[in-house]
Short mmCIF file of C-alpha atoms in Angstrom, two decimals:
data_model
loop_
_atom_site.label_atom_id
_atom_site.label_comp_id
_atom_site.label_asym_id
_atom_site.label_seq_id
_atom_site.Cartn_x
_atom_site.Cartn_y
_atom_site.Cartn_z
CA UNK A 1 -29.28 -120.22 204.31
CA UNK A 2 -32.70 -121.16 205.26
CA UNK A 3 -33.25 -124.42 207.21
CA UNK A 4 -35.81 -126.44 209.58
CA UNK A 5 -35.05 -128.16 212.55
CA UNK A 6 -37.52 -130.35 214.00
CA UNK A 7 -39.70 -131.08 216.63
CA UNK A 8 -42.09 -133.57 217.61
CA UNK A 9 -44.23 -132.63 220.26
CA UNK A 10 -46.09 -135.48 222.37
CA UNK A 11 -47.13 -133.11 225.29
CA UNK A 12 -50.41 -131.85 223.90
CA UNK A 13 -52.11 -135.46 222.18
CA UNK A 14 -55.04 -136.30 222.19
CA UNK A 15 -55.76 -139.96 222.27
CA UNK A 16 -58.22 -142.80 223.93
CA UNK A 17 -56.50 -145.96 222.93
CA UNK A 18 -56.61 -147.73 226.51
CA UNK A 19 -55.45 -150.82 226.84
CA UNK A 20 -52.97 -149.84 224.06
CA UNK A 21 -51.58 -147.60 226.13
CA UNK A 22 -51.58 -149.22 229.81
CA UNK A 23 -47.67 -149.36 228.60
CA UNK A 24 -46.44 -146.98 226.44
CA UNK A 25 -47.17 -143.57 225.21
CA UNK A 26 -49.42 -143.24 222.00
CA UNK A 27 -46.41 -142.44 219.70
CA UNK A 28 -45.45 -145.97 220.16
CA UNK A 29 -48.53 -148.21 219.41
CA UNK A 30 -47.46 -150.66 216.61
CA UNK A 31 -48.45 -150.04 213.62
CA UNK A 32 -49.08 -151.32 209.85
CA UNK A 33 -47.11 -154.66 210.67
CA UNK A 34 -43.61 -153.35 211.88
CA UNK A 35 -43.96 -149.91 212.16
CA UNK A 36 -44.56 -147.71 215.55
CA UNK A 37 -46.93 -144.12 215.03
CA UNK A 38 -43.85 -141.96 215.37
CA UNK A 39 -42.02 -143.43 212.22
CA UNK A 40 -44.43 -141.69 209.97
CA UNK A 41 -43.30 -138.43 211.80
CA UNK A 42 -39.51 -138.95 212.45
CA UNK A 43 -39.57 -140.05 208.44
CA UNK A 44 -41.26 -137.19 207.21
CA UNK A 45 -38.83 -135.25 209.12
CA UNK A 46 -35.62 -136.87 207.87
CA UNK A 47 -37.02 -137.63 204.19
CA UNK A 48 -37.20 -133.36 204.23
CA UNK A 49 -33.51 -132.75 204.81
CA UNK A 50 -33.55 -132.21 208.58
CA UNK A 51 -30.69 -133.14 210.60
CA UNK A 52 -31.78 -132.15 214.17
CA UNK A 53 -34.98 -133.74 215.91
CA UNK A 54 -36.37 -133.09 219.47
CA UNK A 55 -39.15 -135.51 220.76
CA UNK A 56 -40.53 -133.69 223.72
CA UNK A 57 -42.22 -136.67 226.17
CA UNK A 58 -44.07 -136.76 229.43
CA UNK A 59 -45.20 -139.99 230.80
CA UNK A 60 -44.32 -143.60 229.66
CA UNK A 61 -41.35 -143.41 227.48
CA UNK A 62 -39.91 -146.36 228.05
CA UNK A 63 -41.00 -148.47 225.10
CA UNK A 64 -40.38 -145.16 223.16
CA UNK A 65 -36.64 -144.88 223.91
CA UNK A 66 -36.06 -148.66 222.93
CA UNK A 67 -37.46 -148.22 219.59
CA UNK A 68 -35.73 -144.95 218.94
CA UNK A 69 -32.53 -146.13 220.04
CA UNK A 70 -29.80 -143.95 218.77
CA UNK A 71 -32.03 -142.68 215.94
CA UNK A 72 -29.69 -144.82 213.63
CA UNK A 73 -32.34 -146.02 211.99
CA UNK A 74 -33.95 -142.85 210.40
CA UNK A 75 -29.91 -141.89 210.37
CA UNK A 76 -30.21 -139.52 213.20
CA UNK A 77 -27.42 -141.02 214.77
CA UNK A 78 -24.95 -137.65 214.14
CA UNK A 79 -21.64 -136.13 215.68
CA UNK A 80 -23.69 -132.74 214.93
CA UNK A 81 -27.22 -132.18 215.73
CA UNK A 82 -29.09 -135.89 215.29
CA UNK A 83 -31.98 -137.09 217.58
CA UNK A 84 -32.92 -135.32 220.89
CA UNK A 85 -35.41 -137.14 223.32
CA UNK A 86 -36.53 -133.89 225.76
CA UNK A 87 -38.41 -134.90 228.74
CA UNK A 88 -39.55 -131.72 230.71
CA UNK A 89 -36.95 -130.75 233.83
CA UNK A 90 -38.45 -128.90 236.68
CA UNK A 91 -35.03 -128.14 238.87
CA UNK A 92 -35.73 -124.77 238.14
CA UNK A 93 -37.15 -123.36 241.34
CA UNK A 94 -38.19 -120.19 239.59
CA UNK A 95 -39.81 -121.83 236.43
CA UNK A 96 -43.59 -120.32 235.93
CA UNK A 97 -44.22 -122.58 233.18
CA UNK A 98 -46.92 -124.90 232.51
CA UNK A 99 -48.09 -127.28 230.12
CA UNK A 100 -45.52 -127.54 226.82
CA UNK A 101 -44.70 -124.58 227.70
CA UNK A 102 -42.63 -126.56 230.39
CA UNK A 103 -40.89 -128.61 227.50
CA UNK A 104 -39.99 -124.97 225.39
CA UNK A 105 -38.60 -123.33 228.46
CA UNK A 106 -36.53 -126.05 229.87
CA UNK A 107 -34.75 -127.10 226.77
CA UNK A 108 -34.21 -123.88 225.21
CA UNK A 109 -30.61 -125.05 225.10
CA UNK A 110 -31.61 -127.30 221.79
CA UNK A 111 -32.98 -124.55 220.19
CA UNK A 112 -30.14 -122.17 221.16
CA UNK A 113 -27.33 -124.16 219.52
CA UNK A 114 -29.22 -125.85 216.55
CA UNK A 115 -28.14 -124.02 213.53
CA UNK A 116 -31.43 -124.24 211.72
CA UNK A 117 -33.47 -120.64 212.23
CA UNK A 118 -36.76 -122.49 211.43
CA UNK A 119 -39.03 -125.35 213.77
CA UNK A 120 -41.14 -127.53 212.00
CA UNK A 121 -43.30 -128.90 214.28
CA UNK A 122 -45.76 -132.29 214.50
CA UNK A 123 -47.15 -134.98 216.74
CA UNK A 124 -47.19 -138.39 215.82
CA UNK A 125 -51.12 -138.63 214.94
CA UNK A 126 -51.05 -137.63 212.14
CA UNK A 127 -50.05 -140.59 209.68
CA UNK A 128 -48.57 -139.45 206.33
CA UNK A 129 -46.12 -140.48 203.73
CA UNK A 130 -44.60 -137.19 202.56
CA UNK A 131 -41.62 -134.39 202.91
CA UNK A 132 -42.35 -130.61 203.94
CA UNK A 133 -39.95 -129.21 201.38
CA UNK A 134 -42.66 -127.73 199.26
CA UNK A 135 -44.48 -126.45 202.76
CA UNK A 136 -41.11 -124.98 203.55
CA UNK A 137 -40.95 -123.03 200.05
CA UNK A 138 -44.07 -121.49 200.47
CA UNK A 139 -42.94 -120.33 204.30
CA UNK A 140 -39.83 -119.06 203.01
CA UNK A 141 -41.23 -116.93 199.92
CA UNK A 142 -44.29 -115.30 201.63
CA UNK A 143 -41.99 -114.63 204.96
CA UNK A 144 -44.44 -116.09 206.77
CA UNK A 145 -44.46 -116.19 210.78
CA UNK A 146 -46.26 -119.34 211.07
CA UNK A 147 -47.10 -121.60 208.24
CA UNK A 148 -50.02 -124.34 209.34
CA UNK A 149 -50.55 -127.79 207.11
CA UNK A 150 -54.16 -128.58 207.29
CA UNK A 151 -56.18 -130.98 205.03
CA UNK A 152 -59.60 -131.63 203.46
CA UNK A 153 -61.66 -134.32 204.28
CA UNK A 154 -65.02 -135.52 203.06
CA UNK A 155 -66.57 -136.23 206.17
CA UNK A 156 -65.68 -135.60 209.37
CA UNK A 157 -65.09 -138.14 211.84
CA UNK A 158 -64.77 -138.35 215.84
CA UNK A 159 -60.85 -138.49 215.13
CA UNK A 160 -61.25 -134.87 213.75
CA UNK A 161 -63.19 -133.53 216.82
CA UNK A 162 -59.86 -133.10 218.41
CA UNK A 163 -58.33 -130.87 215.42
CA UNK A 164 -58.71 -127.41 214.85
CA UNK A 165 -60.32 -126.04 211.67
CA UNK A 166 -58.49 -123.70 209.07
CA UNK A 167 -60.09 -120.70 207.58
CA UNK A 168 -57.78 -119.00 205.05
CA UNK A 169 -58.36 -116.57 202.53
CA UNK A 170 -56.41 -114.86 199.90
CA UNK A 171 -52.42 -115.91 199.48
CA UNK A 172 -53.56 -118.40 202.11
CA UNK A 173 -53.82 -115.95 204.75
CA UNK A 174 -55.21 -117.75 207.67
CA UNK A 175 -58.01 -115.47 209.12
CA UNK A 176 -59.23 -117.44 211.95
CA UNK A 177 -58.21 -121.20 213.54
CA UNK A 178 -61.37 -122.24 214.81
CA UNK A 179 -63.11 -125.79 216.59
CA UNK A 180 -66.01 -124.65 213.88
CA UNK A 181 -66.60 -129.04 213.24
CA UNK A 182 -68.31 -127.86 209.86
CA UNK A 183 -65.45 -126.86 208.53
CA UNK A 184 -63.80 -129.20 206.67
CA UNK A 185 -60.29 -127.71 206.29
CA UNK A 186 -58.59 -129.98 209.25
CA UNK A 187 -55.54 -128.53 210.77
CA UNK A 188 -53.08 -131.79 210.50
CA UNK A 189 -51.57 -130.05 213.95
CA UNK A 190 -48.03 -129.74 212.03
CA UNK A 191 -47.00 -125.90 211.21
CA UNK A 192 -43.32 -124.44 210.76
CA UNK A 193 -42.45 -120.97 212.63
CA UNK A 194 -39.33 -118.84 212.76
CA UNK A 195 -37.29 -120.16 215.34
CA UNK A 196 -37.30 -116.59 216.81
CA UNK A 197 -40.17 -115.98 217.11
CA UNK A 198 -40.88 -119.19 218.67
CA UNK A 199 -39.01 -118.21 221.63
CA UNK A 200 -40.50 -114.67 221.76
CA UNK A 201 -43.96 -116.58 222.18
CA UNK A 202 -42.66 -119.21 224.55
CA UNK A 203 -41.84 -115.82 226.70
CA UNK A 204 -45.40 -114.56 226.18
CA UNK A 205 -47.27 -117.38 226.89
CA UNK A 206 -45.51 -117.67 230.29
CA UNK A 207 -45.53 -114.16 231.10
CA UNK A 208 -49.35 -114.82 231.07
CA UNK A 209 -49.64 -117.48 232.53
CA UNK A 210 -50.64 -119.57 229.31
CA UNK A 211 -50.19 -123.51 228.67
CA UNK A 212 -50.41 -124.34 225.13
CA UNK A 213 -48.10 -122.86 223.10
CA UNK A 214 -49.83 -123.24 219.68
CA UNK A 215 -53.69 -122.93 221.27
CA UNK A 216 -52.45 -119.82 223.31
CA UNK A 217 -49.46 -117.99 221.68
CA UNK A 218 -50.27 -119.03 217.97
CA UNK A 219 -54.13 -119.23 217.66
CA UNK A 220 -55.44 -116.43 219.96
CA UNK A 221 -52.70 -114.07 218.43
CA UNK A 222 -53.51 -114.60 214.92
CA UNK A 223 -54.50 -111.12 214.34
CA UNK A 224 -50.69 -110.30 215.32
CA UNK A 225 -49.14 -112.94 213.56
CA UNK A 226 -48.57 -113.32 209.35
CA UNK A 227 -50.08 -116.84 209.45
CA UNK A 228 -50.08 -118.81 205.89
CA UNK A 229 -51.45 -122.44 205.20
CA UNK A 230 -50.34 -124.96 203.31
CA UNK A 231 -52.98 -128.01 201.89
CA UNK A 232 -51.88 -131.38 201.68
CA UNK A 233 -54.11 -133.35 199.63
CA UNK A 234 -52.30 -136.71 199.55
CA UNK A 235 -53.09 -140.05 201.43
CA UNK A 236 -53.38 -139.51 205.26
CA UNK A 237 -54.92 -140.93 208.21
CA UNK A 238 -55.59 -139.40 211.96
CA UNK A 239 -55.37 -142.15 214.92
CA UNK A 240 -56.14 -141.30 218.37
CA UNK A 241 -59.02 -143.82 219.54
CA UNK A 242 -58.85 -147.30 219.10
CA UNK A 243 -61.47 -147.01 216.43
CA UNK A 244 -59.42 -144.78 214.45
CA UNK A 245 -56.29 -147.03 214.76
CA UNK A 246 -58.22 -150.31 213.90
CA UNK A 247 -59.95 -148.62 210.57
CA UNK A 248 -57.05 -147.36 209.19
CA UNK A 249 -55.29 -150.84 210.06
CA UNK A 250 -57.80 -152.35 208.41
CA UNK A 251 -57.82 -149.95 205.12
CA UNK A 252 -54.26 -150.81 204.68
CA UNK A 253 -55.55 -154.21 203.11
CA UNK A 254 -56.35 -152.66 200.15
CA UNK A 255 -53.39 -152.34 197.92
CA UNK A 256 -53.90 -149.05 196.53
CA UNK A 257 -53.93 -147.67 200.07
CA UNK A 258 -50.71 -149.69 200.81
CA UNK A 259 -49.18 -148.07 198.05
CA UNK A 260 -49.85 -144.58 198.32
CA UNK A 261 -48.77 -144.85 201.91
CA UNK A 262 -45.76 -146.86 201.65
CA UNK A 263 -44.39 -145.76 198.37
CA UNK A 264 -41.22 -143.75 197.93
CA UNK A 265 -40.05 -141.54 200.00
CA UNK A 266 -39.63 -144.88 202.34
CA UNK A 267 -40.81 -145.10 206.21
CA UNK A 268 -38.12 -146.18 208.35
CA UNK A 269 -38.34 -148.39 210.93
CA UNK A 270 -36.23 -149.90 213.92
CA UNK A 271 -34.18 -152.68 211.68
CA UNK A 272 -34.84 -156.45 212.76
CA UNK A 273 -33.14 -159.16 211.66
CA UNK A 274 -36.42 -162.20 211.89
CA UNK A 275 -36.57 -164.59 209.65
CA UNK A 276 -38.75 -165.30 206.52
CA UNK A 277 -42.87 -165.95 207.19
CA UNK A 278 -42.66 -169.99 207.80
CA UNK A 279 -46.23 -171.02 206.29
CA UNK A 280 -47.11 -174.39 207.24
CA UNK A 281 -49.28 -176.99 205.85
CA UNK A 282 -52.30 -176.09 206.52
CA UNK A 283 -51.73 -172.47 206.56
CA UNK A 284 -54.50 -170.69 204.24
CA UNK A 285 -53.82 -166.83 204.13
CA UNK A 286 -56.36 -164.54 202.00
CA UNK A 287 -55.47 -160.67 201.94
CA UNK A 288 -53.60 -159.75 204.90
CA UNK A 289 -49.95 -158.53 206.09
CA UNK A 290 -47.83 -161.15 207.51
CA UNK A 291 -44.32 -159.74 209.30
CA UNK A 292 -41.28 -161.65 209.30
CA UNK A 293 -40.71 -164.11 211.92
CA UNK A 294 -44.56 -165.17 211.91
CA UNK A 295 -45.38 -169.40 211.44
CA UNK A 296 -48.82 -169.78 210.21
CA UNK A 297 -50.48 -173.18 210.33
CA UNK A 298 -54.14 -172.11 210.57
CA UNK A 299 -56.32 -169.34 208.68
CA UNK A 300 -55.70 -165.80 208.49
CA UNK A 301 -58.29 -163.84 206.26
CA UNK A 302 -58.14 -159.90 205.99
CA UNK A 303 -55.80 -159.30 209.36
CA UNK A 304 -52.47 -158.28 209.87
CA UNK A 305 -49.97 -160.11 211.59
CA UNK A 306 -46.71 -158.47 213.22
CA UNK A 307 -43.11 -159.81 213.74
CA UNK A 308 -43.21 -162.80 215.61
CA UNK A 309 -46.65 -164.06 215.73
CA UNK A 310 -47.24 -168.25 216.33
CA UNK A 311 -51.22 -169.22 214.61
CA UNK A 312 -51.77 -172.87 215.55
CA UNK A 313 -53.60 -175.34 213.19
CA UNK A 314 -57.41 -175.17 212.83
CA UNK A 315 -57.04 -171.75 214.05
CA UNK A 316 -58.73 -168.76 212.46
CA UNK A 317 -57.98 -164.80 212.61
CA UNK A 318 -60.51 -162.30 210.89
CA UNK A 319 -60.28 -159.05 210.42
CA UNK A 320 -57.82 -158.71 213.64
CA UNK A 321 -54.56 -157.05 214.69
CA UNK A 322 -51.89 -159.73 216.14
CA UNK A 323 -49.42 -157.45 217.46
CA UNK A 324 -45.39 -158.93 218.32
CA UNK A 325 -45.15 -162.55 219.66
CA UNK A 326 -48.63 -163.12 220.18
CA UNK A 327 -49.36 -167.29 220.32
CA UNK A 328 -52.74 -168.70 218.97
CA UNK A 329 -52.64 -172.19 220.33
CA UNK A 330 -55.07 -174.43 218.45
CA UNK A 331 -58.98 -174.28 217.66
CA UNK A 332 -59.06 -170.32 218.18
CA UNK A 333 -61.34 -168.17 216.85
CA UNK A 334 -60.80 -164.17 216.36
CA UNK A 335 -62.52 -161.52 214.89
CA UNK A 336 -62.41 -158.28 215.03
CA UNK A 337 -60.06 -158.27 217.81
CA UNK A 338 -57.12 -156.59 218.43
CA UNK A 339 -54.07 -158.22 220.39
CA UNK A 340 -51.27 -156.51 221.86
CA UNK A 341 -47.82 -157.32 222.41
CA UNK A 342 -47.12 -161.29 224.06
CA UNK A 343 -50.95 -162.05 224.21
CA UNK A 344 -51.02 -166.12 224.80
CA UNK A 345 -54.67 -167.42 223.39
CA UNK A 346 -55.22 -170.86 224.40
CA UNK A 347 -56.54 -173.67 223.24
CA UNK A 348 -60.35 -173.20 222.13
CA UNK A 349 -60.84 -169.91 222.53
CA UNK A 350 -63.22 -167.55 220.94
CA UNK A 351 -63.02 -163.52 221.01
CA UNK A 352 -65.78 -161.78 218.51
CA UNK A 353 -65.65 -157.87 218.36
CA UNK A 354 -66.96 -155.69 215.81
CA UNK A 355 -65.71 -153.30 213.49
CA UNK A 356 -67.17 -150.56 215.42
CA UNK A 357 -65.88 -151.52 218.76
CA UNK A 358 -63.02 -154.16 218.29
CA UNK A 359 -62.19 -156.77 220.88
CA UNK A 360 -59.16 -155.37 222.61
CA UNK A 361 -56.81 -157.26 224.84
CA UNK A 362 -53.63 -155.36 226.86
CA UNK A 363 -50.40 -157.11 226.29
CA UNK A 364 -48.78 -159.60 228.15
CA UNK A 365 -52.16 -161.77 228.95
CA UNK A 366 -53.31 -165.05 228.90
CA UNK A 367 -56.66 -165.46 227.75
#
C-alpha cells in the first residue's frame, strides 16, 4: 500500500524577518492570533493521513521545541512513527556532506524504518489550508519520480523572488524549473518523491559534492527524472520578509480571507487554556482579532491582538500586530507597528510605521 511520510525541511528558507527572528527560527513567528508558521505545515501534513513527521532544524530551535512539544497537539504524539525533530549530527568523521544534504545523510535512520515508501516534503513558508491527498493521487497514477505543487499568482511579488518557477507541459510533465520571475507558475517549494529514490539522490548529490538536495539532485537532473506538477489554486500566502508577514496579517481582517483559510480541514495549534477576551469600559474594538486572555480598555481598530495582550485606557492600536503579553500602558498610540512577544509600551508613547515598512520592535523591550 502506498503511503507518505513527511518532512518539513527548515534548512534551505529563505527569510528577512529580523527582529522577529533575533529569537527563534522563522517557522516559529506567531501568527494569525495564536498560531506559529509551522502549524499550517504540520496540519496539512496530519489533515492528509500522515503519521510520521521529521522537522529538520539548524539554528534557534528553542522556541520551536516548546511549541511542538510532544506533537500532541496535531496528534503526533504516537507509540509508532509520530513527530521527529532532526537537528543535523556531525560525529561522523567521514561525513562529506554539506548543506541539507547534512540533515538527509545523518538521519537516514528515520527514513530507513518509517514504513511509508513516499516523502512529502515542505517548509513552513508557505501558508495554506489544505491536504495533499489529491497531489498524492496524481503521484501515484502517473508513477511519477517527483511530483512538485506550484501555484499561480497574478502578480508577482518580492516574496516570490525566492521561489522557483514551473514550466510543465503535457500530462504535467515538468520540462524545466527555472528562476525565469516572468513566469507566473510559483513552485510552493512542497513536492512528494519516492522514498527510494530520495536516498539514491541524497548519494549523488554528495558524491559530487552538491548542497541542495532539491536545487542540485532534483532541478539540474530533470532531464533524468519523470517530474509531474500538481496546481493548487486555493487560498495561500508566502511569508519570508516582514512585509510579507505583516500584509498577509493584515488581509486576514477580511472575513472572506479568514474563512477560506481557517475553514475545515482545521489548523491545529499548541492548546492553551486563557481565559475569555475581558473588554472593559471603554474598550471600542472595530474589525480586528482579539486572542483569549487579552483585557482591552482602550481602542483597537483593524489589528490583531494575541493571547495575553493588556491595552490601557485612552490607548489606541491601528493597523498593528500585538504579539503574546505585550502591555500598552495608557495614552499610547500605534500604527502600523508590529510588537513582539513581552513588549512593555509606556505611558504616552507614540510608534507610527507604514504599511510598507511597519514599525517593528524585538521582544522583550521596554519602549
Amino acid at each position: 500500500m502506498d503511503r507518505m511520510m513527511g518532512l518539513i525541511n527548515l534548512d534551505q528558507e529563505y527569510h528577512v524577518f529580523n527582529e522577529l527572528t533575533y529569537f527563534r527560527n522563522n517557522a516559529s513567528i506567531p501568527f494569525a492570533g495564536r498560531y506559529r508558521l509551522i502549524d499550517f505545515a504540520l496540519s496539512n501534513m496530519t489533515n492528509s493521513g500522515m503519521e510520521e513527521v521529521a522537522i529538520f532544524v539548524r539554528h534557534k530551535y528553542r522556541s520551536l521545541l516548546d511549541h511542538l512539544g510532544s506533537g500532541e497537539s496535531w496528534d503526533l504524539d504516537r507509540r509508532h512513527g509520530g513527530l521527529f525533530i532532526l537537528p543535523p549530527d556531525w560525529n561522523d568523521p567521514s561525513d562529506r556532506s554539506r548543506g541539507d544534504l547534512s540533515f538527509f545523510h545523518n538521519n537516514r535512520d528515520y527514513f530507513n524504518r518509517g514504513k511509508a515508501n513516499h516523502v512529502l516534503v515542505s517548509g513552513s513558508q508557505f501558508i495554506v489550508n489544505t491536504d495533499y491527498k489529491e497531489a498524492f493521487n496524481q503521484h501515484i497514477e502517473m508513477d511519477a519520480d517527483v511530483t512538485v505543487v506550484y501555484t499561480p499568482v497574478a502578480e508577482v511579488r518580492p516574496e516570490h523572488q525566492a521561489y522557483f518557477r514551473i514550466e510543465k507541459g503535457e500530462d504535467s510533465k515538468v520540462l524545466n524549473i527555472t528562476n525565469d520571475h516572468r513566469n507566473l507558475n510559483v513552485f510552493t517549494g512542497v513536492y512528494i518523491i519516492k522514498k527510494d529514490l530520495l536516498m539514491d539522490v541524497v548519494d549523488y548529490c554528495i558524491a559530487y559534492h552538491n548542497e541542495n538536495l532539491f536545487a542540485d539532485g532534483i532541478k539540474d537532473r530533470i532531464g533524468e527524472l519523470d517530474v509531474r506538477a500538481y496546481k493548487y489554486d486555493g487560498y495561500h500566502a508566502f511569508i519570508n520578509t516582514i512585509e510579507s508577514y505583516y500584509r498577509e496579517n493584515m488581509k486576514l481582517l477580511t472575513e472572506e480571507n479568514f474563512i477560506n483559510l481557517f475553514a475545515k480541514p482545521f489548523i491545529r495549534t499548541k492548546a492553551s487554556s486563557n481565559p475569555p477576551v475581558k473588554y472593559q469600559s471603554q474598550a471600542v474594538v472595530h474589525n480586528s482579532i482579539i486572542a483569549n486572555g487579552c483585557s482591552v480598555n482602550g481602542q483597537v481598530e483593524n489589528s490583531i491582538l494575541f493571547r495575553g495582550v493588556e491595552v490601557s485606557e485612552h490607548s489606541t492600536i491601528k493597523h498593528s500586530i500585538i504579539m503574546q503579553r505585550c502591555t500598552i500602558e495608557e495614552d499610547v498610540y500605534l500604527e502600523n507597528v508590529i510588537l513582539d512577544k513581552d513588549v512593555h509600551v509606556k505611558k504616552g508613547q507614540r510608534m507610527i510605521g507604514t504599511t510598507d515598512k511597519p514599525y517593528v520592535v524585538a521582544k522583550r523591550q521596554i519602549v
